[in-house]
Every structure is written in structure tokens, then in C-alpha cells.
Short mmCIF file of C-alpha atoms in Angstrom, two decimals:
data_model
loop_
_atom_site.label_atom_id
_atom_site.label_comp_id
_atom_site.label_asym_id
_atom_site.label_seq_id
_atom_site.Cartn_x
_atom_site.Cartn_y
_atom_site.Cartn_z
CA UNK A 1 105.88 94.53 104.73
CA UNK A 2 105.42 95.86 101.22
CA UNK A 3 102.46 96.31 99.37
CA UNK A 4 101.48 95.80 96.21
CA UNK A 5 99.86 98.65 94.71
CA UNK A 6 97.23 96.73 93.17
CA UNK A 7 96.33 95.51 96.59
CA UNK A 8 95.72 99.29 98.05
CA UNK A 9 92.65 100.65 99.44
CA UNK A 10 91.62 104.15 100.95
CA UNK A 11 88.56 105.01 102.74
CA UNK A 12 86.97 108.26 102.27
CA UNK A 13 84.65 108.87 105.40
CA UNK A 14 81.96 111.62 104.64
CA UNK A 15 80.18 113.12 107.14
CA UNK A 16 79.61 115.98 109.63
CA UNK A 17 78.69 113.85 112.15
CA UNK A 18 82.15 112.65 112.66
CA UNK A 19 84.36 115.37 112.50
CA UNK A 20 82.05 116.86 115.09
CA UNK A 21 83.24 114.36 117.80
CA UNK A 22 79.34 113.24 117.79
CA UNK A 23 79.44 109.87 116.63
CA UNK A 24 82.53 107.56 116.68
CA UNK A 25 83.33 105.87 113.05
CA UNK A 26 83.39 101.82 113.08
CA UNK A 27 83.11 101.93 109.36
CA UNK A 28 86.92 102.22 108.96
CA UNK A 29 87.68 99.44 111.15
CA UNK A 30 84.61 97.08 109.39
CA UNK A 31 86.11 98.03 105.66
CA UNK A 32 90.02 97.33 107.15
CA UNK A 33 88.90 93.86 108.54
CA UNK A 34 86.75 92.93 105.43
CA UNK A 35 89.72 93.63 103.03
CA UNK A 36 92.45 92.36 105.15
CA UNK A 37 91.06 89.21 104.85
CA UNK A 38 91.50 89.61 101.28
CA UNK A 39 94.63 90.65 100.87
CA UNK A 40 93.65 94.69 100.56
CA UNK A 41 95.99 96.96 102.74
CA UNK A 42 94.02 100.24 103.64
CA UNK A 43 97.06 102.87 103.29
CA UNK A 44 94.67 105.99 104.18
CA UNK A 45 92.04 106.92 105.78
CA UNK A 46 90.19 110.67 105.51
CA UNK A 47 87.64 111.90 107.10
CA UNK A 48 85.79 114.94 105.29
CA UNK A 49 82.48 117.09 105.68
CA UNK A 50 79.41 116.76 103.60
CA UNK A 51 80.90 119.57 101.07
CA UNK A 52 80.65 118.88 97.10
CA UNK A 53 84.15 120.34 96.25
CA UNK A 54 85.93 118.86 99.49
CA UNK A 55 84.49 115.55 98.12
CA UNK A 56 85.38 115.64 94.37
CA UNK A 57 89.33 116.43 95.62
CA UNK A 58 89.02 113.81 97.95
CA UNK A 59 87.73 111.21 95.70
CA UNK A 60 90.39 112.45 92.85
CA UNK A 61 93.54 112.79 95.41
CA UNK A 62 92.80 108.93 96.46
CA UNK A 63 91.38 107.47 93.11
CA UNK A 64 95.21 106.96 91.86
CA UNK A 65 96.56 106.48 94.72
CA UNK A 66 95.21 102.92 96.05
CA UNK A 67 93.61 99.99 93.71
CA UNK A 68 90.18 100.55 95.55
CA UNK A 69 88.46 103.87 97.07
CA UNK A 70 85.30 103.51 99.54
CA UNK A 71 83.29 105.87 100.57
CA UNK A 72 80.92 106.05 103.70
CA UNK A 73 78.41 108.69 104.22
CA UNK A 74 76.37 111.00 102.34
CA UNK A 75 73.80 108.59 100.62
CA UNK A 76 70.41 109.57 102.18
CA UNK A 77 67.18 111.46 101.18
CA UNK A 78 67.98 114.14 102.86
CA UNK A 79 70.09 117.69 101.58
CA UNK A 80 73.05 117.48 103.36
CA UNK A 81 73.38 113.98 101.22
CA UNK A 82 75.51 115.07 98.60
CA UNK A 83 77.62 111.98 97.80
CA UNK A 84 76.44 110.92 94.82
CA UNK A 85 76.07 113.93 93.16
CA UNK A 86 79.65 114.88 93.47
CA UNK A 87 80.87 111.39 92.39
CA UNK A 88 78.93 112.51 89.37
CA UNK A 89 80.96 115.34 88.71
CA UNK A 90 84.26 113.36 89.77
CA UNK A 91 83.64 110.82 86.41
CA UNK A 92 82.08 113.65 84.43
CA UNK A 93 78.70 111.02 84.43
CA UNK A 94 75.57 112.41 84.51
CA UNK A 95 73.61 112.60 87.77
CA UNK A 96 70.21 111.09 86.86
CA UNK A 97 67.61 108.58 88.04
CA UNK A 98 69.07 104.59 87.75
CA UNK A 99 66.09 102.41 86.50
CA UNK A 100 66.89 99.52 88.22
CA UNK A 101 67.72 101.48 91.77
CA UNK A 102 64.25 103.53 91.31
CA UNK A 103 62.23 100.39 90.37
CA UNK A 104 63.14 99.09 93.65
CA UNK A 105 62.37 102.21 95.79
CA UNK A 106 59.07 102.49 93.94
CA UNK A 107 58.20 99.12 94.47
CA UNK A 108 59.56 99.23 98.08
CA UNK A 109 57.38 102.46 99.25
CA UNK A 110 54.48 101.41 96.95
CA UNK A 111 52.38 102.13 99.75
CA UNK A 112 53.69 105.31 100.98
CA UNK A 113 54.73 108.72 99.80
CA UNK A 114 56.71 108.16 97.29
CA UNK A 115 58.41 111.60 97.58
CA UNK A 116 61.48 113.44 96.25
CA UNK A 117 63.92 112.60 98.98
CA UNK A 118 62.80 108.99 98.87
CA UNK A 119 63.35 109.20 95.02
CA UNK A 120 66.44 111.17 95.20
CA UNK A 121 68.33 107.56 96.68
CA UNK A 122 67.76 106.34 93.09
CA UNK A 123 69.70 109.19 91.39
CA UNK A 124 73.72 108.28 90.82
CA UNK A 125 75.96 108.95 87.87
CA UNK A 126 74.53 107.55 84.68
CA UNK A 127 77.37 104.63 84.33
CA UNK A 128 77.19 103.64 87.85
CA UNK A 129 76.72 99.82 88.81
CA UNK A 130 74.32 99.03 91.82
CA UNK A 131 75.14 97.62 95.19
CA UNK A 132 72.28 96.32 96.81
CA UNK A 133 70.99 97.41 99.66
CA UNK A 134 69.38 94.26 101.67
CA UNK A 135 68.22 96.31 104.42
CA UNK A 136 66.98 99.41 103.64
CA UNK A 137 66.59 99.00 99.77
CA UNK A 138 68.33 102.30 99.18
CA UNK A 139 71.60 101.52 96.71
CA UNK A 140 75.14 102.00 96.83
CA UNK A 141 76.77 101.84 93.65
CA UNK A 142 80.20 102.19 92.05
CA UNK A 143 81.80 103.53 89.16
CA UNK A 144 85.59 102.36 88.19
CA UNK A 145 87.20 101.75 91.79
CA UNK A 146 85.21 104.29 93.38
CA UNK A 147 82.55 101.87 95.77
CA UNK A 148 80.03 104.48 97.80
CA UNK A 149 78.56 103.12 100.59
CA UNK A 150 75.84 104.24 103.55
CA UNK A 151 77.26 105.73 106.79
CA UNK A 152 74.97 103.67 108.91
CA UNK A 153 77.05 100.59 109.91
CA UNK A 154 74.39 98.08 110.06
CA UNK A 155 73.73 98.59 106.34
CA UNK A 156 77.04 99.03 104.82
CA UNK A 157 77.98 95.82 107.06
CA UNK A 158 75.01 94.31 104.93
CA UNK A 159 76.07 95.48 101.76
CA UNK A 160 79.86 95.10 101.59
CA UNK A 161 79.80 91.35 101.76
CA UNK A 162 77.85 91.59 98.44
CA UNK A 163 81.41 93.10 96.67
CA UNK A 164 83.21 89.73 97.48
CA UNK A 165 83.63 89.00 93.69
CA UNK A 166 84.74 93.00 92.37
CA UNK A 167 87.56 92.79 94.70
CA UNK A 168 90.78 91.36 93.28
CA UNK A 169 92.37 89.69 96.05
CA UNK A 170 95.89 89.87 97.13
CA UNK A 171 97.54 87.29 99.69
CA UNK A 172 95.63 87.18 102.70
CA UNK A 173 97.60 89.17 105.40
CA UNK A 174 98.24 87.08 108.12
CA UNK A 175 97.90 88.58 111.76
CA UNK A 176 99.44 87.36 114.87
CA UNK A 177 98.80 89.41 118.28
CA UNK A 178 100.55 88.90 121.61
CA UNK A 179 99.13 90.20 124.93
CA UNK A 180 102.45 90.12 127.25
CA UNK A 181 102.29 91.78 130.84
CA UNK A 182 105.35 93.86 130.41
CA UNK A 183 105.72 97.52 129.87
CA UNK A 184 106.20 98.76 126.05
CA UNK A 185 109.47 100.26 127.04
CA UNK A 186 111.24 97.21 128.12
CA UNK A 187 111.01 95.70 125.01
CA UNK A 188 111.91 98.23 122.68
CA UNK A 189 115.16 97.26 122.06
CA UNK A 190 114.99 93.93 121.49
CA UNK A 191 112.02 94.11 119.52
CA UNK A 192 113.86 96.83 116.93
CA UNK A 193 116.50 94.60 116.42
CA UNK A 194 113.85 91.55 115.93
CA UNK A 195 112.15 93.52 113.27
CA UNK A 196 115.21 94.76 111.58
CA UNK A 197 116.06 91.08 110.80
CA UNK A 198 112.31 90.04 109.58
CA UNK A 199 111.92 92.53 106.74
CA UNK A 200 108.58 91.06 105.42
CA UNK A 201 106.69 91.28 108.35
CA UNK A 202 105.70 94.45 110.38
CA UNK A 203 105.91 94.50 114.08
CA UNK A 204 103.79 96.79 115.91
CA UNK A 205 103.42 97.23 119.68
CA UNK A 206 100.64 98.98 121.41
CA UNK A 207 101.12 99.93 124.84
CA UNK A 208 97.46 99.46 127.02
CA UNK A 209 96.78 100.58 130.53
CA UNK A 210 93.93 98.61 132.29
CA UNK A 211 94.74 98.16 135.90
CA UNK A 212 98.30 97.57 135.17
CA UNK A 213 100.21 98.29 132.29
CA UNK A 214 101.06 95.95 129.39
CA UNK A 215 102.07 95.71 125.52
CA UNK A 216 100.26 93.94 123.02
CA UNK A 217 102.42 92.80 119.96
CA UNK A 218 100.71 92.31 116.30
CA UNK A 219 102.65 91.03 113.76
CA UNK A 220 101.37 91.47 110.54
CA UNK A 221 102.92 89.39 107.14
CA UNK A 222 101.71 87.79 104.28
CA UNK A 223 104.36 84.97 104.61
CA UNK A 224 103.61 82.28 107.11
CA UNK A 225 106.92 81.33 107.50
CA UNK A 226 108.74 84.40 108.18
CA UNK A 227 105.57 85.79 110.45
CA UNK A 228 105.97 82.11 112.58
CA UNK A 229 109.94 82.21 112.66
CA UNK A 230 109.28 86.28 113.50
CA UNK A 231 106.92 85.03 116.39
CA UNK A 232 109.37 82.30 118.00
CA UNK A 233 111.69 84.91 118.44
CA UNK A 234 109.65 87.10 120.41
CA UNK A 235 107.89 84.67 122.78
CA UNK A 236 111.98 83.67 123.79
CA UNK A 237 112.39 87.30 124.40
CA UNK A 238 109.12 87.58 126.59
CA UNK A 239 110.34 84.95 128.20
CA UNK A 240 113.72 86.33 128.97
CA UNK A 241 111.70 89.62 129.88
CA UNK A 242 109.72 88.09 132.56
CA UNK A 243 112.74 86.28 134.40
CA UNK B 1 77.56 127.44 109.25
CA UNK B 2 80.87 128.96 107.82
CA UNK B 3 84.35 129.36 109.77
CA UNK B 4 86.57 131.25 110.17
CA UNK B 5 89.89 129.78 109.39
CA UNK B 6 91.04 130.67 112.76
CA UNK B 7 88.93 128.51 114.57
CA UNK B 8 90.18 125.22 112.64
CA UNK B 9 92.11 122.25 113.40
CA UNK B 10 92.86 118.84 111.72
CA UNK B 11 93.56 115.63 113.08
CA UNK B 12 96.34 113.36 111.91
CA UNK B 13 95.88 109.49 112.89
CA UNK B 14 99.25 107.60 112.86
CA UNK B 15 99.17 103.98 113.28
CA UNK B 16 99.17 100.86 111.17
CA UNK B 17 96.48 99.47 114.03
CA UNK B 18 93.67 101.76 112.95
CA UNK B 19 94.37 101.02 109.16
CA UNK B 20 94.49 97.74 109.71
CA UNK B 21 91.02 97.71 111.27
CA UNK B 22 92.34 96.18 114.43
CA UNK B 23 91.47 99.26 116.40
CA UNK B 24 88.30 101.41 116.28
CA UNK B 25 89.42 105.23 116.43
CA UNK B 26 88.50 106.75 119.59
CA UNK B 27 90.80 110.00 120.01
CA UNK B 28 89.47 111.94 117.19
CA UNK B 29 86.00 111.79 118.53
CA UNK B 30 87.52 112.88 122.28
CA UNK B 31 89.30 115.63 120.31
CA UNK B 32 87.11 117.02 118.20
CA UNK B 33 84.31 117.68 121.27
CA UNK B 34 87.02 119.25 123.31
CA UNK B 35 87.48 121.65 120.40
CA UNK B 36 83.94 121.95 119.67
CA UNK B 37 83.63 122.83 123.30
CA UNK B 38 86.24 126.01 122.48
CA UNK B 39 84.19 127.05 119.00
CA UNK B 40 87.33 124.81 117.46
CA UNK B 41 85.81 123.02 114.20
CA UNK B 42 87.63 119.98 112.85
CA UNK B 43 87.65 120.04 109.29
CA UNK B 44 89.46 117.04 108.18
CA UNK B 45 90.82 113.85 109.97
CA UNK B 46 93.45 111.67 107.87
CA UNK B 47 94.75 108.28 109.43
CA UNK B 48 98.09 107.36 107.71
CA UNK B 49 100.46 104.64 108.86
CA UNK B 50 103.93 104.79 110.30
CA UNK B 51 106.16 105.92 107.70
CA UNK B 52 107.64 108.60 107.75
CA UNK B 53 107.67 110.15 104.62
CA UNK B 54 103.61 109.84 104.74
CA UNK B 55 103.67 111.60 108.10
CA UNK B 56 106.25 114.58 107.08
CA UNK B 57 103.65 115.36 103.46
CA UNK B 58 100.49 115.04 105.81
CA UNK B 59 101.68 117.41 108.45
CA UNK B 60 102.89 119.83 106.41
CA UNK B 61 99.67 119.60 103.91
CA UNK B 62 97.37 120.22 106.83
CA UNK B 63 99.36 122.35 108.79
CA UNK B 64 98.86 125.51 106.22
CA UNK B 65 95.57 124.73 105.44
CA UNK B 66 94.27 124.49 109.71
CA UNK B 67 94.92 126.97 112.46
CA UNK B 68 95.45 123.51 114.88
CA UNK B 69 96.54 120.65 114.04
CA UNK B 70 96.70 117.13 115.98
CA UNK B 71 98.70 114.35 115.59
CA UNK B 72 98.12 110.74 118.04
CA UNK B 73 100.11 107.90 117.95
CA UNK B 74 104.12 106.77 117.48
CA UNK B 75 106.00 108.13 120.58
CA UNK B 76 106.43 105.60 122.62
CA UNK B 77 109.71 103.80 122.96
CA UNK B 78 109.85 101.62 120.22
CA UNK B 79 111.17 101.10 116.69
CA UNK B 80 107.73 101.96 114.81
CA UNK B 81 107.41 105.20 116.93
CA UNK B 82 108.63 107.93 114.30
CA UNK B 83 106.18 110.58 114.76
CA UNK B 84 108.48 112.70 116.74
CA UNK B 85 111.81 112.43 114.41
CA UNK B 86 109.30 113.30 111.42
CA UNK B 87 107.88 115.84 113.00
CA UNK B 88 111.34 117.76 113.77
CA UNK B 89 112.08 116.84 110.35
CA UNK B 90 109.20 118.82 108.98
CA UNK B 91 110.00 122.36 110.82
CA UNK B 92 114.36 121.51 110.10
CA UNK B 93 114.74 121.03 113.68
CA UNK B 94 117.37 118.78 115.35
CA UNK B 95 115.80 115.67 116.84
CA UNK B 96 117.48 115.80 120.15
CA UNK B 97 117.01 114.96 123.92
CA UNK B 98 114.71 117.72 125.35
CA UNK B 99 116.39 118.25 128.70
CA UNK B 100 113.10 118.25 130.73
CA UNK B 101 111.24 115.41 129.36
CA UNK B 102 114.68 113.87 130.03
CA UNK B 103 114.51 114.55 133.56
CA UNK B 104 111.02 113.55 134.45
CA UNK B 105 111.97 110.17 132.93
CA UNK B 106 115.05 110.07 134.06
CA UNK B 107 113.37 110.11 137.86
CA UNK B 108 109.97 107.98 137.08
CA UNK B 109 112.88 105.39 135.67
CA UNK B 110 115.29 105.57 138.33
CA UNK B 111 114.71 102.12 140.02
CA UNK B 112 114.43 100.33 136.52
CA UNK B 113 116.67 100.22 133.69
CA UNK B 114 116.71 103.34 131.94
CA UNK B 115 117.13 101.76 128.47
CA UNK B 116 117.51 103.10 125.30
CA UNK B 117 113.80 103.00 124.14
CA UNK B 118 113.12 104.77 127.54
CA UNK B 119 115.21 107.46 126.28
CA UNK B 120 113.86 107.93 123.30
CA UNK B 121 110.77 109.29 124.72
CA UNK B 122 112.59 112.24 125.59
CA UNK B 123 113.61 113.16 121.93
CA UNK B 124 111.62 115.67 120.28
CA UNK B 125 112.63 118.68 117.84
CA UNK B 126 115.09 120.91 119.50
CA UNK B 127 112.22 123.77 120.29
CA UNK B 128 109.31 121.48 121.06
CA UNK B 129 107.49 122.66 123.90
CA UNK B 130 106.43 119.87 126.24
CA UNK B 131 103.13 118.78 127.03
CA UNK B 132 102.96 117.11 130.06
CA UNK B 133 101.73 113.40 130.91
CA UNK B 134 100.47 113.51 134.19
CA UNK B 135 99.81 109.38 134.03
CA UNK B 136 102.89 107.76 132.46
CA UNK B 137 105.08 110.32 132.00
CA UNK B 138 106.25 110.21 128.78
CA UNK B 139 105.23 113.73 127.67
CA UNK B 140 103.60 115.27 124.59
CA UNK B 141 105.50 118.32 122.85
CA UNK B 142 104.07 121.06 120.27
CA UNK B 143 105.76 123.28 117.54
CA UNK B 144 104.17 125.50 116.27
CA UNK B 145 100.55 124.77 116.01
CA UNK B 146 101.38 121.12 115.71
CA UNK B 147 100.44 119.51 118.64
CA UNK B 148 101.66 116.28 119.07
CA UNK B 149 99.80 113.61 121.40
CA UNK B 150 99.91 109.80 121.89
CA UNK B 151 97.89 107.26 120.49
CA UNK B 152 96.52 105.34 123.88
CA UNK B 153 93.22 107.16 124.74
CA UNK B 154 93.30 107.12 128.47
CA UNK B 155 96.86 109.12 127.90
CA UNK B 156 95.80 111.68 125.57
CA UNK B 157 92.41 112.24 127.52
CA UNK B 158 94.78 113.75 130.46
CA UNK B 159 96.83 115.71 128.45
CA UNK B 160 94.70 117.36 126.19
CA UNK B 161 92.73 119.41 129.13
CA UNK B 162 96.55 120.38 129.96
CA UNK B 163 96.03 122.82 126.79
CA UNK B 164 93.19 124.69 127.00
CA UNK B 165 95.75 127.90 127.56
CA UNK B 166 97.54 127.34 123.91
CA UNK B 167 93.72 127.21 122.20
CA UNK B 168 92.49 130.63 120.53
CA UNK B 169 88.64 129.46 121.42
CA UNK B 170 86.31 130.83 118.97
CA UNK B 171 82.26 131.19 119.83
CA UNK B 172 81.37 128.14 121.72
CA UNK B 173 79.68 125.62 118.97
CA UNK B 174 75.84 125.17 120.20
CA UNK B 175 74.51 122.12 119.58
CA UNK B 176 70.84 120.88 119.61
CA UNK B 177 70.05 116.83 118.79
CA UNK B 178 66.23 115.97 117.81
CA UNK B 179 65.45 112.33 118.47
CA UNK B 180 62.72 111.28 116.02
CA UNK B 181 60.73 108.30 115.15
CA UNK B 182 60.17 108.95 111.62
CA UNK B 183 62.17 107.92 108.88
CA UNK B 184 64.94 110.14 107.18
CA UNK B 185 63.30 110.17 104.02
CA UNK B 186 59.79 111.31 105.04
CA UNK B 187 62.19 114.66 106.60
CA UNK B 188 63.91 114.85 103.96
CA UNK B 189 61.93 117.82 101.77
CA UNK B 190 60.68 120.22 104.58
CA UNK B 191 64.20 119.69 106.39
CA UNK B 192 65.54 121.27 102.83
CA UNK B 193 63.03 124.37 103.11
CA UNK B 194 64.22 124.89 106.61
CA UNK B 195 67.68 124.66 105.77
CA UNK B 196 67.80 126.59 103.06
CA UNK B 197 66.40 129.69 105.26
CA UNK B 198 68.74 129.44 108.11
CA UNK B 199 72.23 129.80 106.47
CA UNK B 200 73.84 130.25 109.98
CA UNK B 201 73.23 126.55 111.28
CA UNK B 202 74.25 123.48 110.05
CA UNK B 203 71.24 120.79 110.19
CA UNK B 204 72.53 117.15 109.98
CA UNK B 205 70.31 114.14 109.49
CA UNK B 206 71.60 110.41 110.52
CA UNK B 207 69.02 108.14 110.50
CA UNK B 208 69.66 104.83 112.65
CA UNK B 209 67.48 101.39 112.56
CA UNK B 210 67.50 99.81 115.63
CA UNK B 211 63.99 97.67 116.25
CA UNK B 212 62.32 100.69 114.44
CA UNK B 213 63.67 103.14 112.09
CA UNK B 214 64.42 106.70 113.33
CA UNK B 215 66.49 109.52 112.40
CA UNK B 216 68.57 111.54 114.96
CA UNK B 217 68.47 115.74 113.90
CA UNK B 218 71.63 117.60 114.75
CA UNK B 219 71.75 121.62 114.68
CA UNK B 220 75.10 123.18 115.18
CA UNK B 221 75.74 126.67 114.97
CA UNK B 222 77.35 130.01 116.88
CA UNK B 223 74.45 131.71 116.94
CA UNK B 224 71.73 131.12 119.56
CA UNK B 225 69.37 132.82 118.11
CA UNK B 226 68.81 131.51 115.29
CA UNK B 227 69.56 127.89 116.54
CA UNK B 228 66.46 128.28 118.62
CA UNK B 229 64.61 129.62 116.09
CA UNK B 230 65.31 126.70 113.88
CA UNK B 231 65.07 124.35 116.63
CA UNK B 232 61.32 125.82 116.67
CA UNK B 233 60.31 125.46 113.07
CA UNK B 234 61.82 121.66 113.08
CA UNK B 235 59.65 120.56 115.86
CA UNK B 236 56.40 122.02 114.28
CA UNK B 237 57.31 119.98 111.08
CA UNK B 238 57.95 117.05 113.27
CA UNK B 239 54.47 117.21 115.04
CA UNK B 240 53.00 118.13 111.90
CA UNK B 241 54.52 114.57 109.62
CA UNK B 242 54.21 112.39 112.78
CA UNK B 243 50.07 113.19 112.83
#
């Protein structure tokens, strides 16, 4: 299955928290699902610490690369939140208070301490547009095709819906999957030469071992008639399999 | 927390199911604690999909800049398992039959149809050295300080224990979590202060909402010491904000 570039995405994941084994990242597989549905193949994945010049490379390797660039992570009131700052210096913007993003903090913690860290959520680079934050009331913003997100899932699950319009889609990628009880190994051949003959859609078999082994099939494509003709042929080969 | 350069690895995702959000990433996670376990800090994690000219640039980018590195994912028997091929091709090694993996297949096979995708499992770069798989026995292989795993996590959980011989282990990461009720961004200035004295650990703050806000506090650092110390000076913060 070939991609258009336009229709590229990489995720940046930032955070200590990860690489440490600590905390497993469902932020990835959110993002993946969310753009898949429109069309947006996610070609790359990385998953960095909370380190300003780690981040700027990062954000500059992937920035050409893929039509879109999210980042997770790095977004908070607290020092090791370092995110926006080093977008900053990725665009060359200045890293200053938004109006709009500190009018909403303000207004949210009216009652409370207004403090640095609180007011430091309201400071991204000077051309950045907001993302609201439904939850929490803390932005995201973006700048170009750089969209920077929170690491906590419940609130970038809240937010990303929100980008439904800036994303350009592509074809929706359709998705079949296949649970079949037989072993990954005794389909192999038949399933290279299967794929071999259905060039626009990608075949991928992932072997699971719960009980008693089995294989399930996911066939990606953005053409529903090659991906349906692509599945016939396999289900006759289960078939076959099983006799 | 700095480290030496020794006592680093990097993880390399392969698979098209983890990009596609399909699957949520659990090996890197089981990896990096293992490491962490052996004063082994994981540095940077990149999931890339099956192709192999994307797999022969990643492992050879990471594999200068990491002391370790670990791939998961694409050696099973099928057509989109390529990790092993790419991998030989990245050290100019024949992709050949390794004579022992051969063998152990070879027998686990012997009642069923030792097919050509069955086979295949046994190819690996002519000086791989195997790792074994004690549940499906299909092994693992290394070269170098490429160690190269597969992708189902129940597998790669009982290999990776198999190599706690080949692992330099650096001094054991300690690690101290703080569960607190108060929000991130009421933290978020004397958290700073402390930081900023204790150079030798790395404080992380990941807030969570779940009924209530809260923020989770993680130390990490080689030294106990000081860990304690700032373990100490955290707490007395903590009463002090939360009267």
C-alpha cells in the first residue's frame, strides 16, 4: 500500500516516564486510530526524553518528513515541562505568554494561586494557534504541522477530536482483521504469494498465544475492491488450511 | 541524572500494527524496566514499519549512538517478516540458515510439515548468535550489540531474562514514586528549587485525573544518598502545600 506523502504523520512521544518502562504509552495507538480514520498513515513513531536539544532535532528530523507531526508530553507547570519552549526555538518564534491561553487560566484559577507554573501553561511560541483544552483548561497549540499535545491520555483524547477540520484527509484506510485458529507458520506461504498478487493492500499477520496458538490476519487498503477480492482469497485458503 | 554512554540502549519497534494504532506497545515498557533493573537507561524508542530500507537506516543510526540496542517484531515465518534479512544486511553478512536454530526447528517440526516459512525462522546473518526461545522455538539472534527479539510479548518476556550474561549492568537505577493529591501545578515552583539543588536525580512529575486530580512524583537516580535526601525535602514540601 503506498502512501501519499501528504497523507503522513509522525508522533513524537516526550517523556521520561516512558522510556523508563514506568508507564506504558496509549497515546500512539489513540493518534494512529484517530488519523486512520482519516486517511493519515503514521510512518514513525519516537519516543524521546524531556531534553530541549533532543526535542528541537526531533521535531526538525520529522517536520519534513510526514504532512503532520504530534507531539505528546511535556506541557505541564512543572520544570521538567519543556515542550513548548523548545518548539519555540524549532520555528525561531518567541516563547511568550498567549493572551487568549492566559485569559483562560486566569479566569479558570480565579480563585486560587494563580502562580508561575500555573501561568507558565499559557506561554508558547508567539505565532502559535490554540487547541483547547476541555478538561483541564491548559492549551495545546500548533504552529505549521507541528500539533503539541498533553501526555495524559484522558486530555489529549479530549482535545484531538477538536483538530477534525486542520487535518486534510486522505482516503480512509480500510481495515479488515481475521482471527483464524491456525499457527502463523502454516500460512506463510500461501499468504506471500496472496500478497504478491494484491499490490495495493498490505497483509500483515500477527501470531498470538492464548491457550493455544493462532494468527490474526489484518489487511489494510484504501481500495474496497482489491482489500474484498484480497479477503476472498484468504478465507478459501483458511479453509483449505483447516481440512 | 547524566549517563554514561555505556549504560545505554535504544529500542527499535518494527511493525505496521503498532503504527497503525491497532496494537498498544507493550515490549518497550517490559524492556526498558529489565534494563533499568541493570543501571541500563533507554534513551530513545523509534517504531518504524516493515520495510526494509527504514529498518537498515534506523539500526544503523541508533546502533553508534547506544551501547544496546533492541529490535521486536518481523521474524516469524512470513512474507512481512524482514527484520532478520535487514539486519544481516546492515553488518554485510550473508543471510543464511544458522545451523542450530535449524535444528531445534527442524525437531519441534518433525511431525508437521516443515514448510518453507518454517524455515525461514532459522535464517539470520551468518555470525548471529542465537538467543534462545524456550516457548515456541523460533529463536532470537544478536550481532553485535544488536539484539534482535520478536514482537509477541509473552515470547520476548522469556527470552529477554535469557540475557542478563551479554548486559554490561551499570549502578542499579533507584527509583522512588510519591503519590500525591495535589495538583501538578500547585508543585510546580518548589519542585523547581528542589530540582535545581540535586543535579544527581532526575524528578519527574505526571499528574493524572481520575475522580480527583493528583500528580504521581518520580525520583530516579544512582545515588542513594542523595535520592533519600531528596525524597526528604519533597515530602516536607508536600506536608507543607497540602496544610
Amino acid at each position: 500500500m503506498k502512501f501519499n506523502i501528504e497523507f503522513t504523520a509522525g508522533i513524537i512521544i516526550i517523556g521520561n516516564e516512558i522510556l523508563s518502562g514506568r508507564t506504558v504509552d496509549k497515546n500512539t495507538s489513540f493518534i494512529a486510530t484517530w488519523l486512520g480514520d482519516k486517511g493519515i498513515s503514521v510512518e514513525e513513531v519516537r519516543v524521546i526524553p524531556d531534553k530541549e536539544e533532543i526535542i528541537i532535532k526531533t521535531v526538525n528530523d520529522l517536520r519534513k518528513k510526514f504532512a503532520y507531526i504530534f507531539t505528546t508530553g511535556g506541557i505541564g507547570p512543572t520544570h521538567d515541562d519543556i515542550t513548548a519552549e523548545s518548539i519555540s526555538k524549532v520555528f525561531n518564534q518567541k516563547y511568550q505568554y498567549h493572551s487568549e491561553a492566559y485569559k483562560i487560566l486566569e479566569e479558570f484559577y480565579k480563585d486560587q494561586d494563580f502562580n508561575s507554573g500555573r501561568k507558565k501553561m499559557a506561554k508558547m511560541p508567539e505565532n502559535a494557534t490554540l487547541i483547547p483544552n476541555p478538561k483541564t483548561f491548559a492549551a495545546g497549540f500548533y504552529v505549521e504541522n507541528v500539533f503539541v499535545l498533553p501526555g495524559v491520555p484522558s486530555i489529549l483524547q479530549a482535545m484531538l477530536p477538536l483538530l477534525d477540520k486542520n487535518i486534510i484527509t486522505g482516503k480512509k484506510i480500510l481495515s479488515i482483521s481475521i482471527d483464524t485458529k491456525l499457527r502463523e507458520s502454516s500460512l506463510a506461504n500461501d499468504l506471500s504469494i496472496i500478497q504478491d498478487r494484491f499490490n495495493s493492500v498490505d497483509i500483515g499477520s500477527y501470531p498470538y498465544f492464548k491457550h493455544q496458538p493462532g494468527t490474526i490476519l489484518v489487511l489494510r487498503s484504501v481500495n474496497k475492491i482489491e482489500i474484498e477480492k484480497c479477503e476472498k482469497e484468504i478465507r478459501e485458503v483458511l479453509i483449505k488450511l483447516s481440512q
